[in-house]
mmCIF file of N, CA and C in Angstrom:
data_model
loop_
_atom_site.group_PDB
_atom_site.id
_atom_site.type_symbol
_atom_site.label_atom_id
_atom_site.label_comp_id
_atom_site.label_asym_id
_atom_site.label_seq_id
_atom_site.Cartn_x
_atom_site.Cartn_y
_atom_site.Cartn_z
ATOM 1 N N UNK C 24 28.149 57.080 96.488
ATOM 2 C CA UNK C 24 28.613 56.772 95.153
ATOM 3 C C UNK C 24 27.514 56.092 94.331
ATOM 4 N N UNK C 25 26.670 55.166 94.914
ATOM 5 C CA UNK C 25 25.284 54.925 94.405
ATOM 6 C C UNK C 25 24.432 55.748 93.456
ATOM 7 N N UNK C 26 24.699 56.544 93.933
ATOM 8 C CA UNK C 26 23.615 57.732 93.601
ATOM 9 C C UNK C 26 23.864 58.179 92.271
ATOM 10 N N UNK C 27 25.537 58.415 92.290
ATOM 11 C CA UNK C 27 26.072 59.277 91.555
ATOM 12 C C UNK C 27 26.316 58.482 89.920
ATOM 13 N N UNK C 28 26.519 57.075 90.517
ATOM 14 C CA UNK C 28 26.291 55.992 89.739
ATOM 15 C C UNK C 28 25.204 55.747 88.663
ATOM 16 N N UNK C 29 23.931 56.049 89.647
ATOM 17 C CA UNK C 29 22.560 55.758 88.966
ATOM 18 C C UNK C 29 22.601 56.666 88.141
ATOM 19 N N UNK C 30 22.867 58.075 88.462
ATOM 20 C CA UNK C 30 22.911 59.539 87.752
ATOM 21 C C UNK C 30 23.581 59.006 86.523
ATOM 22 N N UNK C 31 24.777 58.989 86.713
ATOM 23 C CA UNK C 31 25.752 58.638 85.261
ATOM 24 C C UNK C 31 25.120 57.544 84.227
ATOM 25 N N UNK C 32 24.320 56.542 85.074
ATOM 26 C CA UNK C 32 23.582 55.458 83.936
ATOM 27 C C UNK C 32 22.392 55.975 83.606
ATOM 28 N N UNK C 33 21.793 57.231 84.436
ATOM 29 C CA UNK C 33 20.532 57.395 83.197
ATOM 30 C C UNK C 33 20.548 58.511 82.641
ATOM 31 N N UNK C 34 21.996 59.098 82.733
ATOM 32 C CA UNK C 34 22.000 60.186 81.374
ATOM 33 C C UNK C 34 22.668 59.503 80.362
ATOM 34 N N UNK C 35 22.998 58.644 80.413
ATOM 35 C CA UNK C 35 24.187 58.148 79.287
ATOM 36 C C UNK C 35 25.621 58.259 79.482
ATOM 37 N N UNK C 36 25.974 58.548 80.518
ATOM 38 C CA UNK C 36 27.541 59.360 80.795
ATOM 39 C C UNK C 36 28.645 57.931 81.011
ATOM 40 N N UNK C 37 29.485 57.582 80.305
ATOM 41 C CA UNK C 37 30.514 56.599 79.993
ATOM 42 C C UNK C 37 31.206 56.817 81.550
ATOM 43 N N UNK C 38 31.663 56.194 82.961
ATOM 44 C CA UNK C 38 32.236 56.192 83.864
ATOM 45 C C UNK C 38 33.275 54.777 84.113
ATOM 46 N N UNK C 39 34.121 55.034 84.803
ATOM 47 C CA UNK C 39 34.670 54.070 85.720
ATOM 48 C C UNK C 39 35.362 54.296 87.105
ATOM 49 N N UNK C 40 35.413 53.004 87.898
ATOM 50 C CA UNK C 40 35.324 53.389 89.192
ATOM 51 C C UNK C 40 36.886 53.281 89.569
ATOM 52 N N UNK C 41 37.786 53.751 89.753
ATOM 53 C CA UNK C 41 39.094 53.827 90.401
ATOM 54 C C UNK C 41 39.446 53.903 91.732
ATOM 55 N N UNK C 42 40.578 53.663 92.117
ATOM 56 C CA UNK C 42 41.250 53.392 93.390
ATOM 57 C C UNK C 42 42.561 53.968 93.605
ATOM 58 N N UNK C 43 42.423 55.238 94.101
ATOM 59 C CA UNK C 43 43.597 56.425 94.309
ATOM 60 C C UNK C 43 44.174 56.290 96.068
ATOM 61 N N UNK C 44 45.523 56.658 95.772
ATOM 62 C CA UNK C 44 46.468 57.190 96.648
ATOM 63 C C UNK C 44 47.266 55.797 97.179
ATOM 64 N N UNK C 45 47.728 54.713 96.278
ATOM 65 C CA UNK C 45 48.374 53.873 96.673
ATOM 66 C C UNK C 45 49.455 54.027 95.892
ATOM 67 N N UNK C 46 50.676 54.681 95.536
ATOM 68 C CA UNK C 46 51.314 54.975 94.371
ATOM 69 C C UNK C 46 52.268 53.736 94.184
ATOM 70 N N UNK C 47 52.982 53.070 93.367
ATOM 71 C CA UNK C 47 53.413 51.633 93.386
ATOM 72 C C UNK C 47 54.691 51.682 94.008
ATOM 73 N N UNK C 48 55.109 53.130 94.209
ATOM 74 C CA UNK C 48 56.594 52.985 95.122
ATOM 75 C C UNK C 48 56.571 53.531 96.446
ATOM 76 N N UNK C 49 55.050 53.591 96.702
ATOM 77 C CA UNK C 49 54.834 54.220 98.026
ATOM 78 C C UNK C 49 53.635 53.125 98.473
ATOM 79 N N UNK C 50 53.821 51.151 98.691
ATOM 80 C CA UNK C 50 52.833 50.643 99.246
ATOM 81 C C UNK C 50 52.572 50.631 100.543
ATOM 82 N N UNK C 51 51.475 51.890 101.070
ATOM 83 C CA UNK C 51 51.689 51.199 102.501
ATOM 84 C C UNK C 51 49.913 51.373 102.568
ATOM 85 N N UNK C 52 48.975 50.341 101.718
ATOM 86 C CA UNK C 52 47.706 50.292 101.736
ATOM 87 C C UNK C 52 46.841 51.308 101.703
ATOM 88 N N UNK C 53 47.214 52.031 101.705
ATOM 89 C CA UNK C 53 46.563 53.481 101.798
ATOM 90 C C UNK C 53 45.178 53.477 100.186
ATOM 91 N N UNK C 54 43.749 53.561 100.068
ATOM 92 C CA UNK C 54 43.132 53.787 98.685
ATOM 93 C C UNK C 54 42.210 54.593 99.216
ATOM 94 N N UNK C 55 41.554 55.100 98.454
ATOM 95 C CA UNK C 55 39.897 55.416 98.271
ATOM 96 C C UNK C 55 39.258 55.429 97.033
ATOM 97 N N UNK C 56 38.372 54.958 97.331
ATOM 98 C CA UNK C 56 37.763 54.735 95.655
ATOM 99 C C UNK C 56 36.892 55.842 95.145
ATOM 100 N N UNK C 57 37.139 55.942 93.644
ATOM 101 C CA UNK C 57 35.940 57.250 92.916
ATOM 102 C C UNK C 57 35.736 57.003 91.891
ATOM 103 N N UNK C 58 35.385 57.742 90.856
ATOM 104 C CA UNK C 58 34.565 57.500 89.796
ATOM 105 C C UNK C 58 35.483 58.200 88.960
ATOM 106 N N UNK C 59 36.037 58.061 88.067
ATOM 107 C CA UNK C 59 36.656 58.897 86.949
ATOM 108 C C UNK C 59 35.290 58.808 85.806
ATOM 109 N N UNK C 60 35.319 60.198 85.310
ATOM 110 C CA UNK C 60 34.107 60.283 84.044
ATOM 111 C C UNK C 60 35.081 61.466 83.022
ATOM 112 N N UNK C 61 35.195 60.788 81.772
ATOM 113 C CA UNK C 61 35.366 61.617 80.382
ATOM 114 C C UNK C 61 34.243 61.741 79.248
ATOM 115 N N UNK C 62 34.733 62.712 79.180
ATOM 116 C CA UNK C 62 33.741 63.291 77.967
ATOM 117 C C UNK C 62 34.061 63.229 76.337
ATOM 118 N N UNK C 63 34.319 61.930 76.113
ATOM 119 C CA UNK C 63 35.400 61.860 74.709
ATOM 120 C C UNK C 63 34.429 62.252 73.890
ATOM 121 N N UNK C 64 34.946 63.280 72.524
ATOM 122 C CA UNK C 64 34.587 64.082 71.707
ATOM 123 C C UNK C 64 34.848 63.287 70.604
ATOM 124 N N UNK C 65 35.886 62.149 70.405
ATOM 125 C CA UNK C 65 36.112 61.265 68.987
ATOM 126 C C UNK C 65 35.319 60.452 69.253
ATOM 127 N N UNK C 66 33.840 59.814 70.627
ATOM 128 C CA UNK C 66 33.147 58.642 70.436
ATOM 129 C C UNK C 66 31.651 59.129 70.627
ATOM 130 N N UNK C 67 31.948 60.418 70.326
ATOM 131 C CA UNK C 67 30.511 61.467 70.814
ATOM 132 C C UNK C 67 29.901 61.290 69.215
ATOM 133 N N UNK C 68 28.759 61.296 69.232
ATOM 134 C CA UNK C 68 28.107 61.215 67.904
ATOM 135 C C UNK C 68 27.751 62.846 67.889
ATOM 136 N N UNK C 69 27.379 63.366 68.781
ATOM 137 C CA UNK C 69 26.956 65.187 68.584
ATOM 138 C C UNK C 69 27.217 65.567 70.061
ATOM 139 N N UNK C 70 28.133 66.885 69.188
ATOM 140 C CA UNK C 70 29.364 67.494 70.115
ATOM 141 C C UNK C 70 28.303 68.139 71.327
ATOM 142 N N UNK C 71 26.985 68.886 70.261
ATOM 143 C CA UNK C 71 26.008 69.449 71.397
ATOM 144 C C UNK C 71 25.324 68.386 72.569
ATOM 145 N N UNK C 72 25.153 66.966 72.818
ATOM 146 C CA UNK C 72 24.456 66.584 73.475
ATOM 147 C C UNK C 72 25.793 66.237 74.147
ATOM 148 N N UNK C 73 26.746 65.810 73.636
ATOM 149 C CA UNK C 73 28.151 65.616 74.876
ATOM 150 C C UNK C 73 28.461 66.817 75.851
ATOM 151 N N UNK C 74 28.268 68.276 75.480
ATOM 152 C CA UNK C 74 28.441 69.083 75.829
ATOM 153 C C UNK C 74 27.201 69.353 77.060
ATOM 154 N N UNK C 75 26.271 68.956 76.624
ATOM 155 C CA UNK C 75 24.630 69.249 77.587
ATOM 156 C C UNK C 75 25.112 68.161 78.942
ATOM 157 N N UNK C 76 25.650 66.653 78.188
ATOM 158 C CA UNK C 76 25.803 65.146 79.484
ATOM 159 C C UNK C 76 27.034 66.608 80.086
ATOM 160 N N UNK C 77 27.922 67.188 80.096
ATOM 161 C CA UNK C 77 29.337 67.538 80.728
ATOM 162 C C UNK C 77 28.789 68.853 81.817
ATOM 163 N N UNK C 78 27.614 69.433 81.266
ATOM 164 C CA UNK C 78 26.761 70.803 81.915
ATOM 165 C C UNK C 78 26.092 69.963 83.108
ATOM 166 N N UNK C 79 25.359 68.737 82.804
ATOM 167 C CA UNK C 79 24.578 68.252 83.468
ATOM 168 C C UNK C 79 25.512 67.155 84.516
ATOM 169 N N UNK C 80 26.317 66.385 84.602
ATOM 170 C CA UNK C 80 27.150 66.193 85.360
ATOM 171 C C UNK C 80 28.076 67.039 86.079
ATOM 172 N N UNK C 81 28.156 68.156 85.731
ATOM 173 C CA UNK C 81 29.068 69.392 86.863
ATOM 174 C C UNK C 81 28.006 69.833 87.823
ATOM 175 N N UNK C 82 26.552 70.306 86.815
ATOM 176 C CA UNK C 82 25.593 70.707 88.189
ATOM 177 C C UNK C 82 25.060 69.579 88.539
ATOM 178 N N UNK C 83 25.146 68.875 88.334
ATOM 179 C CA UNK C 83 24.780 67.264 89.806
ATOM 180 C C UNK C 83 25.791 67.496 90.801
ATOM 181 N N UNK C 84 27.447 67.137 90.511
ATOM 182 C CA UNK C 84 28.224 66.898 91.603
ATOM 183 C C UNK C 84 27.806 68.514 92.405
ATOM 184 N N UNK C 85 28.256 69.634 91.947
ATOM 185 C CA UNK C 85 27.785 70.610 92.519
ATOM 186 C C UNK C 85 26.939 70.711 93.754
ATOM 187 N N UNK C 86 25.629 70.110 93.455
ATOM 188 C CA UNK C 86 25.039 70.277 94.410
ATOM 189 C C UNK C 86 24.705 68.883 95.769
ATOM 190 N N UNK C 87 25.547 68.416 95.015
ATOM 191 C CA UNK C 87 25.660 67.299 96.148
ATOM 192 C C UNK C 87 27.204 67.835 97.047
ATOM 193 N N UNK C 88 26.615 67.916 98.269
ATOM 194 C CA UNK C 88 27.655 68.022 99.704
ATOM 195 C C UNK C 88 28.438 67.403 100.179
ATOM 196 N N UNK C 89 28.246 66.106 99.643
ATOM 197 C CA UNK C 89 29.621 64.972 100.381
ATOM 198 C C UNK C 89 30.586 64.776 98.981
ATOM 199 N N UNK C 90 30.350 65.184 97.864
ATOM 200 C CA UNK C 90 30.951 64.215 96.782
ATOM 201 C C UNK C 90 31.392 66.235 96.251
ATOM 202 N N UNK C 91 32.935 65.604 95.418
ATOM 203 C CA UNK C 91 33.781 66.940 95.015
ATOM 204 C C UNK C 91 34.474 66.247 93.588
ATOM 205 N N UNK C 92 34.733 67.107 93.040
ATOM 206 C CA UNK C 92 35.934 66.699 92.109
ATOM 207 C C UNK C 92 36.853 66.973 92.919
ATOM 208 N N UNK C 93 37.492 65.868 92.195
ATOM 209 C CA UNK C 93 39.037 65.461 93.332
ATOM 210 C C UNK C 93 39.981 66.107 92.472
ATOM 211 N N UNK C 94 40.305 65.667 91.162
ATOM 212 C CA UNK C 94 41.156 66.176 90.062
ATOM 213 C C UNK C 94 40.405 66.258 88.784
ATOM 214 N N UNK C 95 41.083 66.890 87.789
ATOM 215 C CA UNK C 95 40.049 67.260 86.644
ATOM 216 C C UNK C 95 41.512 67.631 85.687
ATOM 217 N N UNK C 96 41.241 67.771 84.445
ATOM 218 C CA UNK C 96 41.895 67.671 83.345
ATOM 219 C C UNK C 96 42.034 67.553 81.959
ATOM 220 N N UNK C 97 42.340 68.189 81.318
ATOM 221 C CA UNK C 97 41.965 67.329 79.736
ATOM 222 C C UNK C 97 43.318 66.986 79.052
ATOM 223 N N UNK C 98 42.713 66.026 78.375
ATOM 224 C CA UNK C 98 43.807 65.169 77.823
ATOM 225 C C UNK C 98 43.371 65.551 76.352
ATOM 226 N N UNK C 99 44.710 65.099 75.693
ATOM 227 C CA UNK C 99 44.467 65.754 73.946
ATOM 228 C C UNK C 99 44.275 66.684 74.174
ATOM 229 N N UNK C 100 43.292 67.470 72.637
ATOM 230 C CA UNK C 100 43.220 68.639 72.111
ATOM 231 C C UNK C 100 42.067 69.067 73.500
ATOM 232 N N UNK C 101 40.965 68.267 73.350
ATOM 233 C CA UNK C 101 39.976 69.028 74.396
ATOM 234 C C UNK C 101 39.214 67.586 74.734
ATOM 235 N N UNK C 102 39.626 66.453 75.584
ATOM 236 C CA UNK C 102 38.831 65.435 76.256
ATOM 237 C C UNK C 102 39.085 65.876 78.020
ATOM 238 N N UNK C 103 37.843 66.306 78.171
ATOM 239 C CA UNK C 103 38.055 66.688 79.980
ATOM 240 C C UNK C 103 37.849 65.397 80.480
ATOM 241 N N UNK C 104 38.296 65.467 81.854
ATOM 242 C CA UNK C 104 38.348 63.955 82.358
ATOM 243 C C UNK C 104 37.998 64.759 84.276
ATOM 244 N N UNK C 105 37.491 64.034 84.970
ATOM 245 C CA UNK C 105 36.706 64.254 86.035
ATOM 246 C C UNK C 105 37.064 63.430 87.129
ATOM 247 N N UNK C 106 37.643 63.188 88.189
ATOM 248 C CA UNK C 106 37.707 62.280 89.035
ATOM 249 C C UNK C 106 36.871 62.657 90.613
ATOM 250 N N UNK C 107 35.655 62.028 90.643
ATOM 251 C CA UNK C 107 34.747 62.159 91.493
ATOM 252 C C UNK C 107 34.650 61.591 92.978
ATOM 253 N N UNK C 108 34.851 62.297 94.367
ATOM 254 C CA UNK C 108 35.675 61.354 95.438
ATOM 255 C C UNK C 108 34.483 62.062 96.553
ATOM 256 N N UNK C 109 34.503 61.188 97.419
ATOM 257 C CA UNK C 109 34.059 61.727 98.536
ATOM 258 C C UNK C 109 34.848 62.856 99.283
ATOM 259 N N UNK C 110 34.245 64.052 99.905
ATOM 260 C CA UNK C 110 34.689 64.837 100.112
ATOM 261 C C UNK C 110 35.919 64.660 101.460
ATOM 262 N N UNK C 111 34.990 63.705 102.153
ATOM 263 C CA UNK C 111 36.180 63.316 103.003
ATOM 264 C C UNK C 111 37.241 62.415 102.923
ATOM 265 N N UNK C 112 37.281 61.724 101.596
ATOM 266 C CA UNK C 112 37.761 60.665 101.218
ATOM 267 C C UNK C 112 39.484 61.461 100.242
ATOM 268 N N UNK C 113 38.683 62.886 100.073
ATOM 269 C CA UNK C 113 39.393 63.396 98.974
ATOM 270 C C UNK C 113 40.805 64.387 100.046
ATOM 271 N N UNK C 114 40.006 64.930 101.138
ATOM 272 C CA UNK C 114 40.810 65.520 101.903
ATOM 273 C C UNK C 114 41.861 64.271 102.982
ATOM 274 N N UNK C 115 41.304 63.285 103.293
ATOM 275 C CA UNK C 115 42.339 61.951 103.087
ATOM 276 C C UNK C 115 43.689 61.711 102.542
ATOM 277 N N UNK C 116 43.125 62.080 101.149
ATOM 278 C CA UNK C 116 44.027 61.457 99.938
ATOM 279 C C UNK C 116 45.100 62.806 99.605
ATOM 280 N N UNK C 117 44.383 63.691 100.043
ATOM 281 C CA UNK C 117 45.547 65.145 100.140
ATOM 282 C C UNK C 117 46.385 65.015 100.953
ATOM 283 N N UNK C 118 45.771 64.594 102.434
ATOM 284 C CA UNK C 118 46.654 64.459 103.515
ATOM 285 C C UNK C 118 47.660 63.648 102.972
ATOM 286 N N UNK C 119 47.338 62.651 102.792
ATOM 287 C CA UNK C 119 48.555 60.931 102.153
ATOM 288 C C UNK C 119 49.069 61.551 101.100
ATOM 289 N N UNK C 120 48.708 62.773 99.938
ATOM 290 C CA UNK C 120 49.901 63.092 99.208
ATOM 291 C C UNK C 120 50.884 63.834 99.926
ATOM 292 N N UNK C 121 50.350 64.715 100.783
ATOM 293 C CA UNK C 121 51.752 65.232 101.287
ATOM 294 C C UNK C 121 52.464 65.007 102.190
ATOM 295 N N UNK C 122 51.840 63.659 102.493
ATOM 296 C CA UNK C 122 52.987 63.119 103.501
ATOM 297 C C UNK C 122 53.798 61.959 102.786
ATOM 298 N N UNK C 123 53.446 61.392 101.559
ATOM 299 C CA UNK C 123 54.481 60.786 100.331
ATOM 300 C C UNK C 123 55.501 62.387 99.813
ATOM 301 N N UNK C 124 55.016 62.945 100.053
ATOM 302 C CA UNK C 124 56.051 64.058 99.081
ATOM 303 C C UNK C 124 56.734 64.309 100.108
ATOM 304 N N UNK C 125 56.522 64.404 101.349
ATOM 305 C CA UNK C 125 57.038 64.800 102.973
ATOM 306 C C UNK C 125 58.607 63.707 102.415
ATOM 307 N N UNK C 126 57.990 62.095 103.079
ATOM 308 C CA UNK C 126 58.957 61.375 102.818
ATOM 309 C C UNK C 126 59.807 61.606 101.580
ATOM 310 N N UNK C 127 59.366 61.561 100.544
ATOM 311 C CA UNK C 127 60.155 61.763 99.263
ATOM 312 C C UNK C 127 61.545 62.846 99.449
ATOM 313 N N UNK C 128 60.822 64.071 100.155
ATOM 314 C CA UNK C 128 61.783 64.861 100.500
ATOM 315 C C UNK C 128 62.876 64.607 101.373
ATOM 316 N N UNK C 129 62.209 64.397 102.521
ATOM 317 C CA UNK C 129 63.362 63.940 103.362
ATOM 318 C C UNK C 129 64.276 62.841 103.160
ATOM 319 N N UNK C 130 63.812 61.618 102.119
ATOM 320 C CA UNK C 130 64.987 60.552 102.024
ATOM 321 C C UNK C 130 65.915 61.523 100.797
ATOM 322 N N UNK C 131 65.348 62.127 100.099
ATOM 323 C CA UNK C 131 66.183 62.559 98.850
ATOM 324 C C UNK C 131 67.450 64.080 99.557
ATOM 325 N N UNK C 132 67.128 64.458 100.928
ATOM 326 C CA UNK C 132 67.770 65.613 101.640
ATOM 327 C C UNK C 132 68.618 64.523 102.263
ATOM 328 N N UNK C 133 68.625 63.470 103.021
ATOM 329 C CA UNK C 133 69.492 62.540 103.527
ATOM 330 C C UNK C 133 70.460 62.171 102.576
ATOM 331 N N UNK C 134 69.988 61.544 101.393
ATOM 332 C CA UNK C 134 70.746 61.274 100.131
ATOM 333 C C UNK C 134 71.894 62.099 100.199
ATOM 334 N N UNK C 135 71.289 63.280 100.003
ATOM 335 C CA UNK C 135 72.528 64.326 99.776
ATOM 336 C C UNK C 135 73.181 64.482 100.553
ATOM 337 N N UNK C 136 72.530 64.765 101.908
ATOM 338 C CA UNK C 136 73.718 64.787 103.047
ATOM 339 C C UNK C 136 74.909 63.351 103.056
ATOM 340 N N UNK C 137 74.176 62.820 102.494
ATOM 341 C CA UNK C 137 75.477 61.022 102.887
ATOM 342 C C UNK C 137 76.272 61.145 101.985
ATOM 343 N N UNK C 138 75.888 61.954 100.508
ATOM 344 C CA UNK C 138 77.048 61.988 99.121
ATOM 345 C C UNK C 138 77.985 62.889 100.076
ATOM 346 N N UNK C 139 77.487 64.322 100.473
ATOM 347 C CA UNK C 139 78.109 64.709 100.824
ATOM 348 C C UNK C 139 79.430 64.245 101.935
ATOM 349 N N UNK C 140 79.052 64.338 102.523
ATOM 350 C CA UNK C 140 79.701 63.051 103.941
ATOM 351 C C UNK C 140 80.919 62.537 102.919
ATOM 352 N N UNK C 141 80.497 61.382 101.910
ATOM 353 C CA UNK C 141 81.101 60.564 101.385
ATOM 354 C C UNK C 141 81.857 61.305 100.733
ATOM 355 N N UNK C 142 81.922 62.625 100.143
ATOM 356 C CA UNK C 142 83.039 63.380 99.058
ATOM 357 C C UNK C 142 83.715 63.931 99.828
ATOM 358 N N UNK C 143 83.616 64.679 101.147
ATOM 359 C CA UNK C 143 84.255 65.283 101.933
ATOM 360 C C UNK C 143 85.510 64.018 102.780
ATOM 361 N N UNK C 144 84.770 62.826 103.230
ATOM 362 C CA UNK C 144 86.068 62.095 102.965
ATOM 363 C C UNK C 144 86.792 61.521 102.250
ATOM 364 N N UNK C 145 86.447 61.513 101.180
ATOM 365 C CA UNK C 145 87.526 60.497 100.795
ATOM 366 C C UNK C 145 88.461 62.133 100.010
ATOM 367 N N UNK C 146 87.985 62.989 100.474
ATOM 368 C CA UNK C 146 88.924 64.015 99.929
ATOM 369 C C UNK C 146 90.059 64.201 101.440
#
């Protein structure tokens, strides 16, 4: 993340560092940390050199082997947004989503089975 760090401070590229996969109704310590980077177009003085920092930050991560975009996105009309993770850090954080959605499922299939339960007797 060093690296990727130094990269982002000597092109100019606006970053911050985040802490994914602890969701606030799912605490069971679980994080890994990455870099979220946007490309805001309302604090860009020229659309062409924001556009060159967004060319030149895709072929960096690219060719680096341990580091992936994790998630990516744009918000508004057209602000892309980048979340930068270690590759093993990222397949981690996949694993821990689908085993929160695992649980999610199964308490919300119990749920139903107990309404059920509960309507069938009192009928």
């Amino acid at each position: 993340m060093k690296k990727i760090i130094e990269f982002l401070k000597e092109n100019g590229i606006e970053y911050k560092t985040v802490s994914l996969g602890n969701p606030y109704y799912y605490n069971d310590g679980f994080t890994v940390q990455g870099i979220t980077v946007r490309f805001d177009y309302e604090l860009a003085k020229d659309m062409q050199e924001l556009h060159k920092k967004e060319d030149r930050f895709l072929k960096s991560i690219k060719r680096r082997k341990n580091y992936c975009i994790g998630h990516s996105g744009k918000s508004g009309i057209y602000i892309p947004w980048y979340t930068v993770l270690n590759t093993d850090d990222f397949e981690r954080l996949e694993e821990h989503e689908r085993r929160i959605q695992a649980d999610i499922e199964k308490f919300w299939q119990e749920d139903h089975e107990r309404r059920e339960r509960q309507k069938s007797a009192a009928m």
